[in-house]
Amino acid sequence: MLQELELLSEWISRINSQGGIVTNDEAWEVIGAAAPAFLPDYCLVSWDGIKAALFEPVASVGDQIRLRLLTPTVADMKTAIIRNAQYINKKQGDKA
């Protein structure tokens, strides 16, 4: 877990140094590393929901979408991911 947090911290620093803008592919890399670092294996998630909580679309260059990071720290990212998972799991529990 410590390695994942260090990697996320490095990515966030790099993204912030680029004005907070990433490509769609880079956003999915961050999400793929961040979500498992903060969530238990059995937790239901909405990957698109996590993406919406962490990034907002700002431009389209050719066929590549540019996104702005909304969570400028690892702590902010963790909070956004956990809130999304809590929402999804509550919603699933309400259906049962």
mmCIF file of N, CA and C in Angstrom:
data_model
loop_
_atom_site.group_PDB
_atom_site.id
_atom_site.type_symbol
_atom_site.label_atom_id
_atom_site.label_comp_id
_atom_site.label_asym_id
_atom_site.label_seq_id
_atom_site.Cartn_x
_atom_site.Cartn_y
_atom_site.Cartn_z
ATOM 1 N N MET A 1 0.829 -1.194 0.000
ATOM 2 C CA MET A 1 0.000 0.000 0.000
ATOM 3 C C MET A 1 0.872 1.257 0.000
ATOM 4 N N LEU A 2 1.964 1.221 0.717
ATOM 5 C CA LEU A 2 2.842 2.392 0.772
ATOM 6 C C LEU A 2 3.397 2.714 -0.613
ATOM 7 N N GLN A 3 3.760 1.685 -1.379
ATOM 8 C CA GLN A 3 4.264 1.906 -2.737
ATOM 9 C C GLN A 3 3.201 2.561 -3.616
ATOM 10 N N GLU A 4 1.951 2.105 -3.500
ATOM 11 C CA GLU A 4 0.870 2.678 -4.301
ATOM 12 C C GLU A 4 0.669 4.148 -3.962
ATOM 13 N N LEU A 5 0.732 4.470 -2.658
ATOM 14 C CA LEU A 5 0.552 5.859 -2.237
ATOM 15 C C LEU A 5 1.690 6.746 -2.731
ATOM 16 N N GLU A 6 2.910 6.226 -2.704
ATOM 17 C CA GLU A 6 4.051 6.989 -3.221
ATOM 18 C C GLU A 6 3.900 7.216 -4.719
ATOM 19 N N LEU A 7 3.479 6.187 -5.446
ATOM 20 C CA LEU A 7 3.264 6.307 -6.888
ATOM 21 C C LEU A 7 2.173 7.340 -7.181
ATOM 22 N N LEU A 8 1.066 7.267 -6.450
ATOM 23 C CA LEU A 8 -0.018 8.235 -6.641
ATOM 24 C C LEU A 8 0.456 9.647 -6.346
ATOM 25 N N SER A 9 1.227 9.802 -5.304
ATOM 26 C CA SER A 9 1.751 11.122 -4.953
ATOM 27 C C SER A 9 2.630 11.668 -6.078
ATOM 28 N N GLU A 10 3.466 10.806 -6.653
ATOM 29 C CA GLU A 10 4.313 11.218 -7.779
ATOM 30 C C GLU A 10 3.454 11.601 -8.990
ATOM 31 N N TRP A 11 2.446 10.791 -9.295
ATOM 32 C CA TRP A 11 1.571 11.092 -10.428
ATOM 33 C C TRP A 11 0.843 12.409 -10.220
ATOM 34 N N ILE A 12 0.302 12.604 -9.021
ATOM 35 C CA ILE A 12 -0.426 13.838 -8.736
ATOM 36 C C ILE A 12 0.501 15.040 -8.859
ATOM 37 N N SER A 13 1.717 14.930 -8.353
ATOM 38 C CA SER A 13 2.685 16.030 -8.488
ATOM 39 C C SER A 13 2.966 16.329 -9.955
ATOM 40 N N ARG A 14 3.162 15.271 -10.742
ATOM 41 C CA ARG A 14 3.426 15.455 -12.184
ATOM 42 C C ARG A 14 2.228 16.091 -12.872
ATOM 43 N N ILE A 15 1.047 15.601 -12.556
ATOM 44 C CA ILE A 15 -0.167 16.147 -13.166
ATOM 45 C C ILE A 15 -0.339 17.610 -12.787
ATOM 46 N N ASN A 16 -0.145 17.920 -11.514
ATOM 47 C CA ASN A 16 -0.275 19.311 -11.062
ATOM 48 C C ASN A 16 0.757 20.211 -11.736
ATOM 49 N N SER A 17 1.961 19.680 -11.991
ATOM 50 C CA SER A 17 2.989 20.479 -12.664
ATOM 51 C C SER A 17 2.640 20.736 -14.132
ATOM 52 N N GLN A 18 1.739 19.932 -14.694
ATOM 53 C CA GLN A 18 1.260 20.103 -16.070
ATOM 54 C C GLN A 18 -0.022 20.922 -16.096
ATOM 55 N N GLY A 19 -0.317 21.630 -15.035
ATOM 56 C CA GLY A 19 -1.547 22.417 -14.973
ATOM 57 C C GLY A 19 -2.768 21.587 -14.624
ATOM 58 N N GLY A 20 -2.557 20.368 -14.154
ATOM 59 C CA GLY A 20 -3.665 19.503 -13.754
ATOM 60 C C GLY A 20 -4.370 18.807 -14.896
ATOM 61 N N ILE A 21 -3.809 18.874 -16.100
ATOM 62 C CA ILE A 21 -4.455 18.316 -17.295
ATOM 63 C C ILE A 21 -3.791 16.994 -17.697
ATOM 64 N N VAL A 22 -4.622 15.998 -17.990
ATOM 65 C CA VAL A 22 -4.131 14.689 -18.430
ATOM 66 C C VAL A 22 -4.954 14.216 -19.618
ATOM 67 N N THR A 23 -4.449 13.193 -20.280
ATOM 68 C CA THR A 23 -5.226 12.549 -21.340
ATOM 69 C C THR A 23 -6.172 11.540 -20.690
ATOM 70 N N ASN A 24 -7.125 11.066 -21.455
ATOM 71 C CA ASN A 24 -8.058 10.059 -20.969
ATOM 72 C C ASN A 24 -7.313 8.799 -20.531
ATOM 73 N N ASP A 25 -6.330 8.367 -21.316
ATOM 74 C CA ASP A 25 -5.550 7.173 -20.966
ATOM 75 C C ASP A 25 -4.797 7.364 -19.657
ATOM 76 N N GLU A 26 -4.201 8.532 -19.462
ATOM 77 C CA GLU A 26 -3.492 8.806 -18.209
ATOM 78 C C GLU A 26 -4.456 8.805 -17.025
ATOM 79 N N ALA A 27 -5.647 9.336 -17.238
ATOM 80 C CA ALA A 27 -6.646 9.346 -16.166
ATOM 81 C C ALA A 27 -6.992 7.923 -15.734
ATOM 82 N N TRP A 28 -7.170 7.027 -16.713
ATOM 83 C CA TRP A 28 -7.499 5.639 -16.370
ATOM 84 C C TRP A 28 -6.339 4.956 -15.657
ATOM 85 N N GLU A 29 -5.096 5.305 -15.993
ATOM 86 C CA GLU A 29 -3.936 4.760 -15.266
ATOM 87 C C GLU A 29 -3.987 5.162 -13.798
ATOM 88 N N VAL A 30 -4.264 6.437 -13.545
ATOM 89 C CA VAL A 30 -4.347 6.935 -12.173
ATOM 90 C C VAL A 30 -5.479 6.226 -11.428
ATOM 91 N N ILE A 31 -6.639 6.119 -12.058
ATOM 92 C CA ILE A 31 -7.785 5.470 -11.429
ATOM 93 C C ILE A 31 -7.471 4.006 -11.124
ATOM 94 N N GLY A 32 -6.823 3.332 -12.067
ATOM 95 C CA GLY A 32 -6.471 1.922 -11.884
ATOM 96 C C GLY A 32 -5.522 1.694 -10.723
ATOM 97 N N ALA A 33 -4.697 2.664 -10.427
ATOM 98 C CA ALA A 33 -3.783 2.553 -9.291
ATOM 99 C C ALA A 33 -4.434 3.038 -8.001
ATOM 100 N N ALA A 34 -5.250 4.075 -8.098
ATOM 101 C CA ALA A 34 -5.802 4.702 -6.900
ATOM 102 C C ALA A 34 -6.920 3.882 -6.263
ATOM 103 N N ALA A 35 -7.872 3.435 -7.046
ATOM 104 C CA ALA A 35 -9.033 2.750 -6.471
ATOM 105 C C ALA A 35 -8.644 1.519 -5.650
ATOM 106 N N PRO A 36 -7.829 0.614 -6.181
ATOM 107 C CA PRO A 36 -7.459 -0.556 -5.376
ATOM 108 C C PRO A 36 -6.652 -0.199 -4.123
ATOM 109 N N ALA A 37 -5.949 0.914 -4.148
ATOM 110 C CA ALA A 37 -5.161 1.313 -2.986
ATOM 111 C C ALA A 37 -6.051 1.722 -1.815
ATOM 112 N N PHE A 38 -7.263 2.194 -2.100
ATOM 113 C CA PHE A 38 -8.123 2.725 -1.054
ATOM 114 C C PHE A 38 -9.354 1.888 -0.747
ATOM 115 N N LEU A 39 -9.654 0.901 -1.571
ATOM 116 C CA LEU A 39 -10.897 0.152 -1.405
ATOM 117 C C LEU A 39 -10.628 -1.322 -1.147
ATOM 118 N N PRO A 40 -11.465 -1.951 -0.324
ATOM 119 C CA PRO A 40 -11.328 -3.398 -0.130
ATOM 120 C C PRO A 40 -11.740 -4.150 -1.390
ATOM 121 N N ASP A 41 -11.258 -5.364 -1.531
ATOM 122 C CA ASP A 41 -11.524 -6.164 -2.729
ATOM 123 C C ASP A 41 -13.004 -6.405 -2.992
ATOM 124 N N TYR A 42 -13.794 -6.532 -1.959
ATOM 125 C CA TYR A 42 -15.203 -6.881 -2.117
ATOM 126 C C TYR A 42 -16.101 -5.685 -2.396
ATOM 127 N N CYS A 43 -15.559 -4.521 -2.431
ATOM 128 C CA CYS A 43 -16.331 -3.291 -2.581
ATOM 129 C C CYS A 43 -16.811 -3.106 -4.018
ATOM 130 N N LEU A 44 -18.089 -2.777 -4.168
ATOM 131 C CA LEU A 44 -18.632 -2.449 -5.488
ATOM 132 C C LEU A 44 -18.226 -1.025 -5.844
ATOM 133 N N VAL A 45 -17.867 -0.799 -7.090
ATOM 134 C CA VAL A 45 -17.505 0.548 -7.519
ATOM 135 C C VAL A 45 -18.108 0.836 -8.884
ATOM 136 N N SER A 46 -18.245 2.107 -9.156
ATOM 137 C CA SER A 46 -18.593 2.563 -10.491
ATOM 138 C C SER A 46 -17.332 3.228 -11.033
ATOM 139 N N TRP A 47 -16.669 2.573 -11.967
ATOM 140 C CA TRP A 47 -15.424 3.133 -12.498
ATOM 141 C C TRP A 47 -15.675 4.487 -13.153
ATOM 142 N N ASP A 48 -16.782 4.614 -13.871
ATOM 143 C CA ASP A 48 -17.110 5.901 -14.480
ATOM 144 C C ASP A 48 -17.423 6.937 -13.403
ATOM 145 N N GLY A 49 -18.039 6.491 -12.304
ATOM 146 C CA GLY A 49 -18.321 7.396 -11.195
ATOM 147 C C GLY A 49 -17.048 7.892 -10.536
ATOM 148 N N ILE A 50 -16.087 6.991 -10.367
ATOM 149 C CA ILE A 50 -14.800 7.397 -9.803
ATOM 150 C C ILE A 50 -14.114 8.379 -10.738
ATOM 151 N N LYS A 51 -14.162 8.091 -12.035
ATOM 152 C CA LYS A 51 -13.547 9.013 -13.000
ATOM 153 C C LYS A 51 -14.191 10.392 -12.909
ATOM 154 N N ALA A 52 -15.510 10.440 -12.803
ATOM 155 C CA ALA A 52 -16.211 11.721 -12.712
ATOM 156 C C ALA A 52 -15.886 12.456 -11.411
ATOM 157 N N ALA A 53 -15.603 11.698 -10.349
ATOM 158 C CA ALA A 53 -15.255 12.318 -9.068
ATOM 159 C C ALA A 53 -13.833 12.874 -9.065
ATOM 160 N N LEU A 54 -12.959 12.292 -9.888
ATOM 161 C CA LEU A 54 -11.551 12.693 -9.889
ATOM 162 C C LEU A 54 -11.176 13.657 -11.010
ATOM 163 N N PHE A 55 -11.899 13.600 -12.124
ATOM 164 C CA PHE A 55 -11.522 14.380 -13.310
ATOM 165 C C PHE A 55 -12.747 15.030 -13.951
ATOM 166 N N GLU A 56 -12.518 16.169 -14.606
ATOM 167 C CA GLU A 56 -13.572 16.776 -15.410
ATOM 168 C C GLU A 56 -13.028 17.014 -16.817
ATOM 169 N N PRO A 57 -13.848 16.752 -17.842
ATOM 170 C CA PRO A 57 -13.402 17.004 -19.215
ATOM 171 C C PRO A 57 -13.221 18.509 -19.448
ATOM 172 N N VAL A 58 -12.141 18.870 -20.127
ATOM 173 C CA VAL A 58 -11.906 20.290 -20.418
ATOM 174 C C VAL A 58 -11.713 20.574 -21.896
ATOM 175 N N ALA A 59 -11.300 19.582 -22.664
ATOM 176 C CA ALA A 59 -11.053 19.812 -24.091
ATOM 177 C C ALA A 59 -10.953 18.478 -24.812
ATOM 178 N N SER A 60 -11.040 18.573 -26.122
ATOM 179 C CA SER A 60 -10.836 17.417 -26.970
ATOM 180 C C SER A 60 -9.849 17.827 -28.056
ATOM 181 N N VAL A 61 -8.761 17.073 -28.147
ATOM 182 C CA VAL A 61 -7.737 17.347 -29.147
ATOM 183 C C VAL A 61 -7.681 16.137 -30.065
ATOM 184 N N GLY A 62 -8.208 16.294 -31.266
ATOM 185 C CA GLY A 62 -8.297 15.148 -32.172
ATOM 186 C C GLY A 62 -9.219 14.117 -31.553
ATOM 187 N N ASP A 63 -8.729 12.902 -31.410
ATOM 188 C CA ASP A 63 -9.548 11.864 -30.798
ATOM 189 C C ASP A 63 -9.200 11.656 -29.325
ATOM 190 N N GLN A 64 -8.391 12.542 -28.765
ATOM 191 C CA GLN A 64 -7.969 12.409 -27.370
ATOM 192 C C GLN A 64 -8.638 13.470 -26.492
ATOM 193 N N ILE A 65 -9.307 13.018 -25.443
ATOM 194 C CA ILE A 65 -9.964 13.917 -24.492
ATOM 195 C C ILE A 65 -8.942 14.364 -23.454
ATOM 196 N N ARG A 66 -8.995 15.632 -23.103
ATOM 197 C CA ARG A 66 -8.152 16.177 -22.034
ATOM 198 C C ARG A 66 -9.028 16.370 -20.801
ATOM 199 N N LEU A 67 -8.498 15.966 -19.645
ATOM 200 C CA LEU A 67 -9.241 16.033 -18.398
ATOM 201 C C LEU A 67 -8.449 16.810 -17.355
ATOM 202 N N ARG A 68 -9.164 17.506 -16.470
ATOM 203 C CA ARG A 68 -8.529 18.245 -15.371
ATOM 204 C C ARG A 68 -8.714 17.450 -14.087
ATOM 205 N N LEU A 69 -7.632 17.296 -13.356
ATOM 206 C CA LEU A 69 -7.662 16.622 -12.060
ATOM 207 C C LEU A 69 -8.396 17.500 -11.053
ATOM 208 N N LEU A 70 -9.411 16.946 -10.402
ATOM 209 C CA LEU A 70 -10.194 17.680 -9.410
ATOM 210 C C LEU A 70 -9.710 17.439 -7.982
ATOM 211 N N THR A 71 -8.844 16.466 -7.811
ATOM 212 C CA THR A 71 -8.364 16.095 -6.479
ATOM 213 C C THR A 71 -6.848 16.298 -6.421
ATOM 214 N N PRO A 72 -6.398 17.469 -5.990
ATOM 215 C CA PRO A 72 -4.984 17.818 -6.082
ATOM 216 C C PRO A 72 -4.057 17.148 -5.066
ATOM 217 N N THR A 73 -4.602 16.340 -4.153
ATOM 218 C CA THR A 73 -3.757 15.623 -3.194
ATOM 219 C C THR A 73 -4.211 14.172 -3.103
ATOM 220 N N VAL A 74 -3.360 13.319 -2.564
ATOM 221 C CA VAL A 74 -3.719 11.915 -2.371
ATOM 222 C C VAL A 74 -4.905 11.818 -1.407
ATOM 223 N N ALA A 75 -4.913 12.642 -0.364
ATOM 224 C CA ALA A 75 -6.019 12.618 0.605
ATOM 225 C C ALA A 75 -7.345 12.982 -0.072
ATOM 226 N N ASP A 76 -7.326 13.994 -0.937
ATOM 227 C CA ASP A 76 -8.541 14.375 -1.666
ATOM 228 C C ASP A 76 -9.010 13.237 -2.563
ATOM 229 N N MET A 77 -8.058 12.574 -3.216
ATOM 230 C CA MET A 77 -8.383 11.467 -4.109
ATOM 231 C C MET A 77 -9.005 10.314 -3.317
ATOM 232 N N LYS A 78 -8.407 9.998 -2.187
ATOM 233 C CA LYS A 78 -8.922 8.920 -1.336
ATOM 234 C C LYS A 78 -10.357 9.223 -0.912
ATOM 235 N N THR A 79 -10.607 10.441 -0.461
ATOM 236 C CA THR A 79 -11.950 10.841 -0.020
ATOM 237 C C THR A 79 -12.963 10.692 -1.148
ATOM 238 N N ALA A 80 -12.622 11.153 -2.341
ATOM 239 C CA ALA A 80 -13.538 11.071 -3.488
ATOM 240 C C ALA A 80 -13.841 9.628 -3.859
ATOM 241 N N ILE A 81 -12.830 8.773 -3.846
ATOM 242 C CA ILE A 81 -13.022 7.366 -4.209
ATOM 243 C C ILE A 81 -13.882 6.655 -3.175
ATOM 244 N N ILE A 82 -13.603 6.888 -1.905
ATOM 245 C CA ILE A 82 -14.370 6.229 -0.844
ATOM 246 C C ILE A 82 -15.816 6.705 -0.850
ATOM 247 N N ARG A 83 -16.042 7.992 -1.041
ATOM 248 C CA ARG A 83 -17.422 8.500 -1.101
ATOM 249 C C ARG A 83 -18.188 7.868 -2.259
ATOM 250 N N ASN A 84 -17.531 7.713 -3.412
ATOM 251 C CA ASN A 84 -18.189 7.091 -4.551
ATOM 252 C C ASN A 84 -18.551 5.649 -4.231
ATOM 253 N N ALA A 85 -17.628 4.916 -3.640
ATOM 254 C CA ALA A 85 -17.885 3.512 -3.298
ATOM 255 C C ALA A 85 -18.993 3.401 -2.256
ATOM 256 N N GLN A 86 -19.014 4.293 -1.272
ATOM 257 C CA GLN A 86 -20.076 4.265 -0.266
ATOM 258 C C GLN A 86 -21.433 4.493 -0.919
ATOM 259 N N TYR A 87 -21.493 5.433 -1.848
ATOM 260 C CA TYR A 87 -22.740 5.723 -2.558
ATOM 261 C C TYR A 87 -23.212 4.493 -3.340
ATOM 262 N N ILE A 88 -22.307 3.900 -4.096
ATOM 263 C CA ILE A 88 -22.667 2.718 -4.912
ATOM 264 C C ILE A 88 -23.108 1.563 -4.019
ATOM 265 N N ASN A 89 -22.391 1.318 -2.932
ATOM 266 C CA ASN A 89 -22.728 0.201 -2.054
ATOM 267 C C ASN A 89 -24.045 0.457 -1.324
ATOM 268 N N LYS A 90 -24.319 1.701 -0.940
ATOM 269 C CA LYS A 90 -25.601 2.032 -0.310
ATOM 270 C C LYS A 90 -26.732 1.830 -1.308
ATOM 271 N N LYS A 91 -26.504 2.285 -2.537
ATOM 272 C CA LYS A 91 -27.515 2.147 -3.590
ATOM 273 C C LYS A 91 -27.830 0.666 -3.832
ATOM 274 N N GLN A 92 -26.795 -0.176 -3.865
ATOM 275 C CA GLN A 92 -27.004 -1.611 -4.068
ATOM 276 C C GLN A 92 -27.738 -2.208 -2.871
ATOM 277 N N GLY A 93 -27.398 -1.754 -1.669
ATOM 278 C CA GLY A 93 -28.065 -2.247 -0.455
ATOM 279 C C GLY A 93 -29.531 -1.872 -0.425
ATOM 280 N N ASP A 94 -29.856 -0.691 -0.934
ATOM 281 C CA ASP A 94 -31.252 -0.242 -0.989
ATOM 282 C C ASP A 94 -32.079 -1.090 -1.938
ATOM 283 N N LYS A 95 -31.445 -1.666 -2.955
ATOM 284 C CA LYS A 95 -32.149 -2.505 -3.936
ATOM 285 C C LYS A 95 -32.452 -3.887 -3.384
ATOM 286 N N ALA A 96 -31.656 -4.314 -2.408
ATOM 287 C CA ALA A 96 -31.804 -5.688 -1.869
ATOM 288 C C ALA A 96 -33.038 -5.843 -1.002
#
